[in-house]
Short mmCIF file of C-alpha atoms in Angstrom, two decimals:
data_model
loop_
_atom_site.label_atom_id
_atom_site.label_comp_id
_atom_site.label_asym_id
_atom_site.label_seq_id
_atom_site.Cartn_x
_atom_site.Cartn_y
_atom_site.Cartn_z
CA UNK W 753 18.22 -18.18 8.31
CA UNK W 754 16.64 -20.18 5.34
CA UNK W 755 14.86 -18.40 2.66
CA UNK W 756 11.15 -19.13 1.36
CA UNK W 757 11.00 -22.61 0.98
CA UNK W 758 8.34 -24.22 -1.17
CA UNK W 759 8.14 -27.99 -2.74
CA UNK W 760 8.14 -29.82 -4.27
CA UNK W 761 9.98 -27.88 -7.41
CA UNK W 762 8.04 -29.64 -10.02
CA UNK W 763 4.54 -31.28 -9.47
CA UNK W 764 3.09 -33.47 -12.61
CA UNK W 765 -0.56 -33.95 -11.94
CA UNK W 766 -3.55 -35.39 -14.11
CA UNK W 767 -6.26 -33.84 -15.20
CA UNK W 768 -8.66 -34.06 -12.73
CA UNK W 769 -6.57 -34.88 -9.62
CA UNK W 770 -5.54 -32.77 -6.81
CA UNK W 771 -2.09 -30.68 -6.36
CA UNK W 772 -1.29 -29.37 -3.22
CA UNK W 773 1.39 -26.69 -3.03
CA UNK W 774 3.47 -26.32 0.24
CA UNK W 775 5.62 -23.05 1.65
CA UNK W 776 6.99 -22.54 4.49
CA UNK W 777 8.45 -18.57 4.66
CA UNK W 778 10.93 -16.31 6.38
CA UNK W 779 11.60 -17.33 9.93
CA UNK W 780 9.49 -14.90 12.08
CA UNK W 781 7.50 -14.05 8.59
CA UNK W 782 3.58 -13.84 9.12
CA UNK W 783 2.51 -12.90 5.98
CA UNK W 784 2.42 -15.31 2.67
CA UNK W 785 1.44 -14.27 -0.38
CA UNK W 786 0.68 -16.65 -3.78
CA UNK W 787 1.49 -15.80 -7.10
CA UNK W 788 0.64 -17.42 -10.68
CA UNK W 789 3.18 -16.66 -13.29
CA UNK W 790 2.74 -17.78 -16.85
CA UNK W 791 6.05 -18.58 -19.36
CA UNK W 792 6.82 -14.98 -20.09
CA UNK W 793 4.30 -13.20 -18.15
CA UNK W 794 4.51 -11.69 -15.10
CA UNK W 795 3.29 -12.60 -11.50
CA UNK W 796 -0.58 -12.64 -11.02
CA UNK W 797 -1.76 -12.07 -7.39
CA UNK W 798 -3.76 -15.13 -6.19
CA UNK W 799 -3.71 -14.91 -1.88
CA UNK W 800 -2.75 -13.32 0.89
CA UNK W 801 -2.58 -15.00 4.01
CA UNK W 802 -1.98 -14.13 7.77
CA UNK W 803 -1.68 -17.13 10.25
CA UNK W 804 -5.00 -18.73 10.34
CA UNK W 805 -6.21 -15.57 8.34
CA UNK W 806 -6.91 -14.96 4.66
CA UNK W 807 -6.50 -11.26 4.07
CA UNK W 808 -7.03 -10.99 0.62
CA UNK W 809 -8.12 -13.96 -1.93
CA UNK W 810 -9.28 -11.46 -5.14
CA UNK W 811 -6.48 -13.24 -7.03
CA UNK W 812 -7.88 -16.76 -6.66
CA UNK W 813 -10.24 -18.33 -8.85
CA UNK W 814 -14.09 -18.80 -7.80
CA UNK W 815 -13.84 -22.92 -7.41
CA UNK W 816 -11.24 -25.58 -7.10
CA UNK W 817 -8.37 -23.19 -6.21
CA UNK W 818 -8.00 -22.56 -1.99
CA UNK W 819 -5.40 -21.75 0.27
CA UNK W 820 -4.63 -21.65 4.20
CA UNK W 821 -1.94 -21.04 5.83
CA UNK W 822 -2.11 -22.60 9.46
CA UNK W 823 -0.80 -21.42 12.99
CA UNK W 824 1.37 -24.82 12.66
CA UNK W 825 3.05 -25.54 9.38
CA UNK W 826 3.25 -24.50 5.86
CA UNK W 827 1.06 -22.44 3.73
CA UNK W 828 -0.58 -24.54 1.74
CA UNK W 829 -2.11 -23.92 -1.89
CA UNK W 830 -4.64 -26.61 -2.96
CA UNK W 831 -5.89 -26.86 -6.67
CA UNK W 832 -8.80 -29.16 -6.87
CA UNK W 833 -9.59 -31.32 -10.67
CA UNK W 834 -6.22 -29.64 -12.07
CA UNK W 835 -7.22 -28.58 -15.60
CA UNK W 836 -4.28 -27.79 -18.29
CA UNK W 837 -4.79 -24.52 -17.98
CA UNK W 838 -3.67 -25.02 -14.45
CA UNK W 839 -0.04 -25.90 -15.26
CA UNK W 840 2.15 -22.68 -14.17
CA UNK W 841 4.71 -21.70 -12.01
CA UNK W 842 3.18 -20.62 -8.53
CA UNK W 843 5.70 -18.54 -6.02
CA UNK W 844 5.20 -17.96 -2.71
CA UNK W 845 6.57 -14.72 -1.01
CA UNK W 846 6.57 -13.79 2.59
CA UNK W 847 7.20 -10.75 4.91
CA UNK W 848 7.66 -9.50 7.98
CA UNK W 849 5.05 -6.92 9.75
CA UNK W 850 4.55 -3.15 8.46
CA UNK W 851 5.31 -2.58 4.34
CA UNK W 852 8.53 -4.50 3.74
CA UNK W 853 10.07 -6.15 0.92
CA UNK W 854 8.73 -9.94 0.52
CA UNK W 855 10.72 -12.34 -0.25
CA UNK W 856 10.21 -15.38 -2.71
CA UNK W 857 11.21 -18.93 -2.98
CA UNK W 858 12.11 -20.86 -6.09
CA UNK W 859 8.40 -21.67 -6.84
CA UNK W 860 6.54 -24.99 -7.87
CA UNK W 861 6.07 -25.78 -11.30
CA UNK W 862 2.83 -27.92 -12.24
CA UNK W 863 2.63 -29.37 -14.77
CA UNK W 864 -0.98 -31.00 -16.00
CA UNK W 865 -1.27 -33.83 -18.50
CA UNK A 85 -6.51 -5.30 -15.22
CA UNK A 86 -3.42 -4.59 -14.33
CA UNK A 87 -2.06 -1.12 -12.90
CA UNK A 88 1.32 -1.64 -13.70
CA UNK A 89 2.84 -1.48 -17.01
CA UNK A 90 6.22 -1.43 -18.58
CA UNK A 91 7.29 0.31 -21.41
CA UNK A 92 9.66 -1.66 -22.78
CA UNK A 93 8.78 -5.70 -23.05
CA UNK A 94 12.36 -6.06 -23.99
CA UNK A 95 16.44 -4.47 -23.66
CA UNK A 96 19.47 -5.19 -24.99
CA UNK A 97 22.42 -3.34 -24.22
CA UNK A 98 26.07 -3.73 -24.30
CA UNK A 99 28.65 -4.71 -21.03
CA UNK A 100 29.22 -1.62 -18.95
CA UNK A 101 27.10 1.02 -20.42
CA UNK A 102 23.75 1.72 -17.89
CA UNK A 103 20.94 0.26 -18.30
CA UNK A 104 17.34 2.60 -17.41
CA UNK A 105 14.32 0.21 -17.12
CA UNK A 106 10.95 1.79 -16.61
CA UNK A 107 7.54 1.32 -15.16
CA UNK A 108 4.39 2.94 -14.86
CA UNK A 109 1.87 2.41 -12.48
CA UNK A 110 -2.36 3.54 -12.05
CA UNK A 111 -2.76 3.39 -8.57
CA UNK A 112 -2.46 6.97 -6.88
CA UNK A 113 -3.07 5.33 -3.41
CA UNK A 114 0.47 3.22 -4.09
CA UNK A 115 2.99 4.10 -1.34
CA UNK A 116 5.27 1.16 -1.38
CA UNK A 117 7.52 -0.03 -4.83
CA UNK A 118 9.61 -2.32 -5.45
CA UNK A 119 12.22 -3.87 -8.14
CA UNK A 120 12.48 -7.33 -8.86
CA UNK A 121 15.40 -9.76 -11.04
CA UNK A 122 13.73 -12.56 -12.07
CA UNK A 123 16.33 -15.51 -13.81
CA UNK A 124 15.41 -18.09 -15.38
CA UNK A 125 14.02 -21.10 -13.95
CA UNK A 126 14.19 -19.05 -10.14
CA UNK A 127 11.72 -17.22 -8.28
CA UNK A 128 12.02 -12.88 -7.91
CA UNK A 129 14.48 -11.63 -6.23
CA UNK A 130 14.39 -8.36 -4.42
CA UNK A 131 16.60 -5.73 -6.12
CA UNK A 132 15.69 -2.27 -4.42
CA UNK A 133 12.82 -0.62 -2.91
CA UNK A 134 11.27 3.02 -2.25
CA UNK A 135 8.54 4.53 -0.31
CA UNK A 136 6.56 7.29 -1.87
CA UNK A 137 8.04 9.80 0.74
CA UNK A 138 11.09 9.63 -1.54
CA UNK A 139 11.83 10.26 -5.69
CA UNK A 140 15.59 8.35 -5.46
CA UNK A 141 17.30 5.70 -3.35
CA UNK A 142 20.66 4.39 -4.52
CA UNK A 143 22.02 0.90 -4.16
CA UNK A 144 24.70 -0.97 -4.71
CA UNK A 145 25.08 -0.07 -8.76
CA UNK A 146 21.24 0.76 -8.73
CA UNK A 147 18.91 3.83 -8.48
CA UNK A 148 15.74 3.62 -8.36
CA UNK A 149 14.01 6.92 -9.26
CA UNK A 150 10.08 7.90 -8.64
CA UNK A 151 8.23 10.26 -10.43
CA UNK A 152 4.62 10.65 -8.18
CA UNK A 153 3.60 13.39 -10.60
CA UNK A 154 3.10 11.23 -13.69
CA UNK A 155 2.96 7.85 -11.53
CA UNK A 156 6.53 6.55 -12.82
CA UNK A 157 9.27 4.01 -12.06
CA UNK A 158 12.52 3.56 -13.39
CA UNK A 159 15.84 1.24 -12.51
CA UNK A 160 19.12 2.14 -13.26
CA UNK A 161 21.86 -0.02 -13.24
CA UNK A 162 25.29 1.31 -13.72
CA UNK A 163 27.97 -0.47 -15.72
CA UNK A 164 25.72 -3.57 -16.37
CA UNK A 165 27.41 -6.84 -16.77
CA UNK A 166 26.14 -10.11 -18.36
CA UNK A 167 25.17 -11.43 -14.99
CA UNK A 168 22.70 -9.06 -14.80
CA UNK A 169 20.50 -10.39 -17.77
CA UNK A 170 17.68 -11.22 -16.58
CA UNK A 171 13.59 -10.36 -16.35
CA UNK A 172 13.06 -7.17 -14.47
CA UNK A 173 9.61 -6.67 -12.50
CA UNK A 174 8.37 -3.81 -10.84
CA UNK A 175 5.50 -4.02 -8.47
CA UNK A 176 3.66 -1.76 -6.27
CA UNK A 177 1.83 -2.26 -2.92
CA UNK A 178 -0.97 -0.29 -1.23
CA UNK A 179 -1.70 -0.06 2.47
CA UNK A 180 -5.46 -0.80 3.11
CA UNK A 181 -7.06 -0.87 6.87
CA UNK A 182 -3.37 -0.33 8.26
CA UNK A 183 -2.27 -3.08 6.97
CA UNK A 184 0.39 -4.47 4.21
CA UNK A 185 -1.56 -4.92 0.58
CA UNK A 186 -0.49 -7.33 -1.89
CA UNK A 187 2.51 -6.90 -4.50
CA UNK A 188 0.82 -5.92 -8.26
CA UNK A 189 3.32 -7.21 -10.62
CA UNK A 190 3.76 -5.73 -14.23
CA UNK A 191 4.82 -7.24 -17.09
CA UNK A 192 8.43 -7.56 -16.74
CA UNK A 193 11.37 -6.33 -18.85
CA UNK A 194 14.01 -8.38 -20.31
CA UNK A 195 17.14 -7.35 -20.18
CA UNK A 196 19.75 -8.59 -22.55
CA UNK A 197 23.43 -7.57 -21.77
CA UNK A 198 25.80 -8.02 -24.28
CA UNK A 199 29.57 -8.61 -24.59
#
């Protein structure tokens, strides 16, 4: 049973163009989650996601930052004009139904220049 | 801003004594915790968990202890070795509209094992 898988690793973008973030969870997982994680910070909420359903998006910024996660294929994060301020490591976690532990993959990096 | 905090941003401590991480959280409606290893260059891995039914669950050389009284956290890990260095994270999740909440992260603690 493969973990959270999410690519690619690293993602060099820009300024200005688009990165698009891809994770595929758990098998039988419905829930995704998105997190933004700074060098020596901790994880920042961004999404949470149900098939075809976005439960909770308080984490996510107001414009260029949106996220789906489709009844066919991977979640997907998209970041729109990628600023520098954009370049962090985003990890994707998923879970099962009912309050269980999620699980993460290895996380993109972006980078913007 | 965030309701979880750590005490300590940083630990060192030497090859087989324990090592007691803590964590303190704001949110009384919490129900759900969870402990986190985070190495370097990888993404969190899941350590332990507890609901708020319970004050202690023990693992495999971890205890996780929780204090609902003054909204505290705390990892143990018994005999710590160098593989365990590493950033520790607790997080909490809340159950809204009978559903799963999302993970609040705090700060992390580092934990520096040594020799």
């Amino acid at each position: 049973n493969a973990g959270v898988m999410q690519n690619p690793r690293h993602l060099v973008r820009r300024r200005g163009q688009e990165a698009r973030l891809r994770c595929s969870p758990m098998k039988g997982h419905s829930h995704v989650y998105w997190y933004r994680q700074l060098p020596e910070e901790g994880l920042k909420f961004m999404v949470y996601l149900q098939k075809e359903n976005i439960i909770d998006e308080s984490g996510m910024p107001k414009e260029r930052f949106s996220a789906e996660f489709p009844k066919e294929g991977p979640s997907i994060l998209r970041i729109q004009q990628v600023v520098r301020g954009d370049s962090a490591a985003y990890f994707c976690a998923s879970s099962g139904t009912g309050v269980t532990e999620a699980f993460f993959g290895q996380g993109t990096r972006l980078t913007v220049v | 801003g965030e309701s979880v905090g750590l005490h300590l941003p940083t630990l060192s401590v030497q090859e087989g004594d324990n090592s007691i991480i803590n964590c303190a959280y704001s949110n009384s409606a919490s129900d759900y915790f969870i402990w986190y290893k985070q190495e370097s260059g990888k993404g969190p891995q899941f350590i332990i968990d507890i609901r708020s039914n319970m004050d202690k669950r023990q693992g495999q050389r971890v205890t996780v202890l929780l204090n609902k009284t003054v909204k505290h956290l705390s990892l143990q890990i018994a005999a710590t070795q160098p593989g365990d260095s590493a950033v520790f994270f607790c997080a909490e999740n809340y159950i809204y509209g009978g559903s799963q909440g999302n993970l609040i992260f705090g700060k992390g603690t580092k934990l520096s094992v040594k020799p």
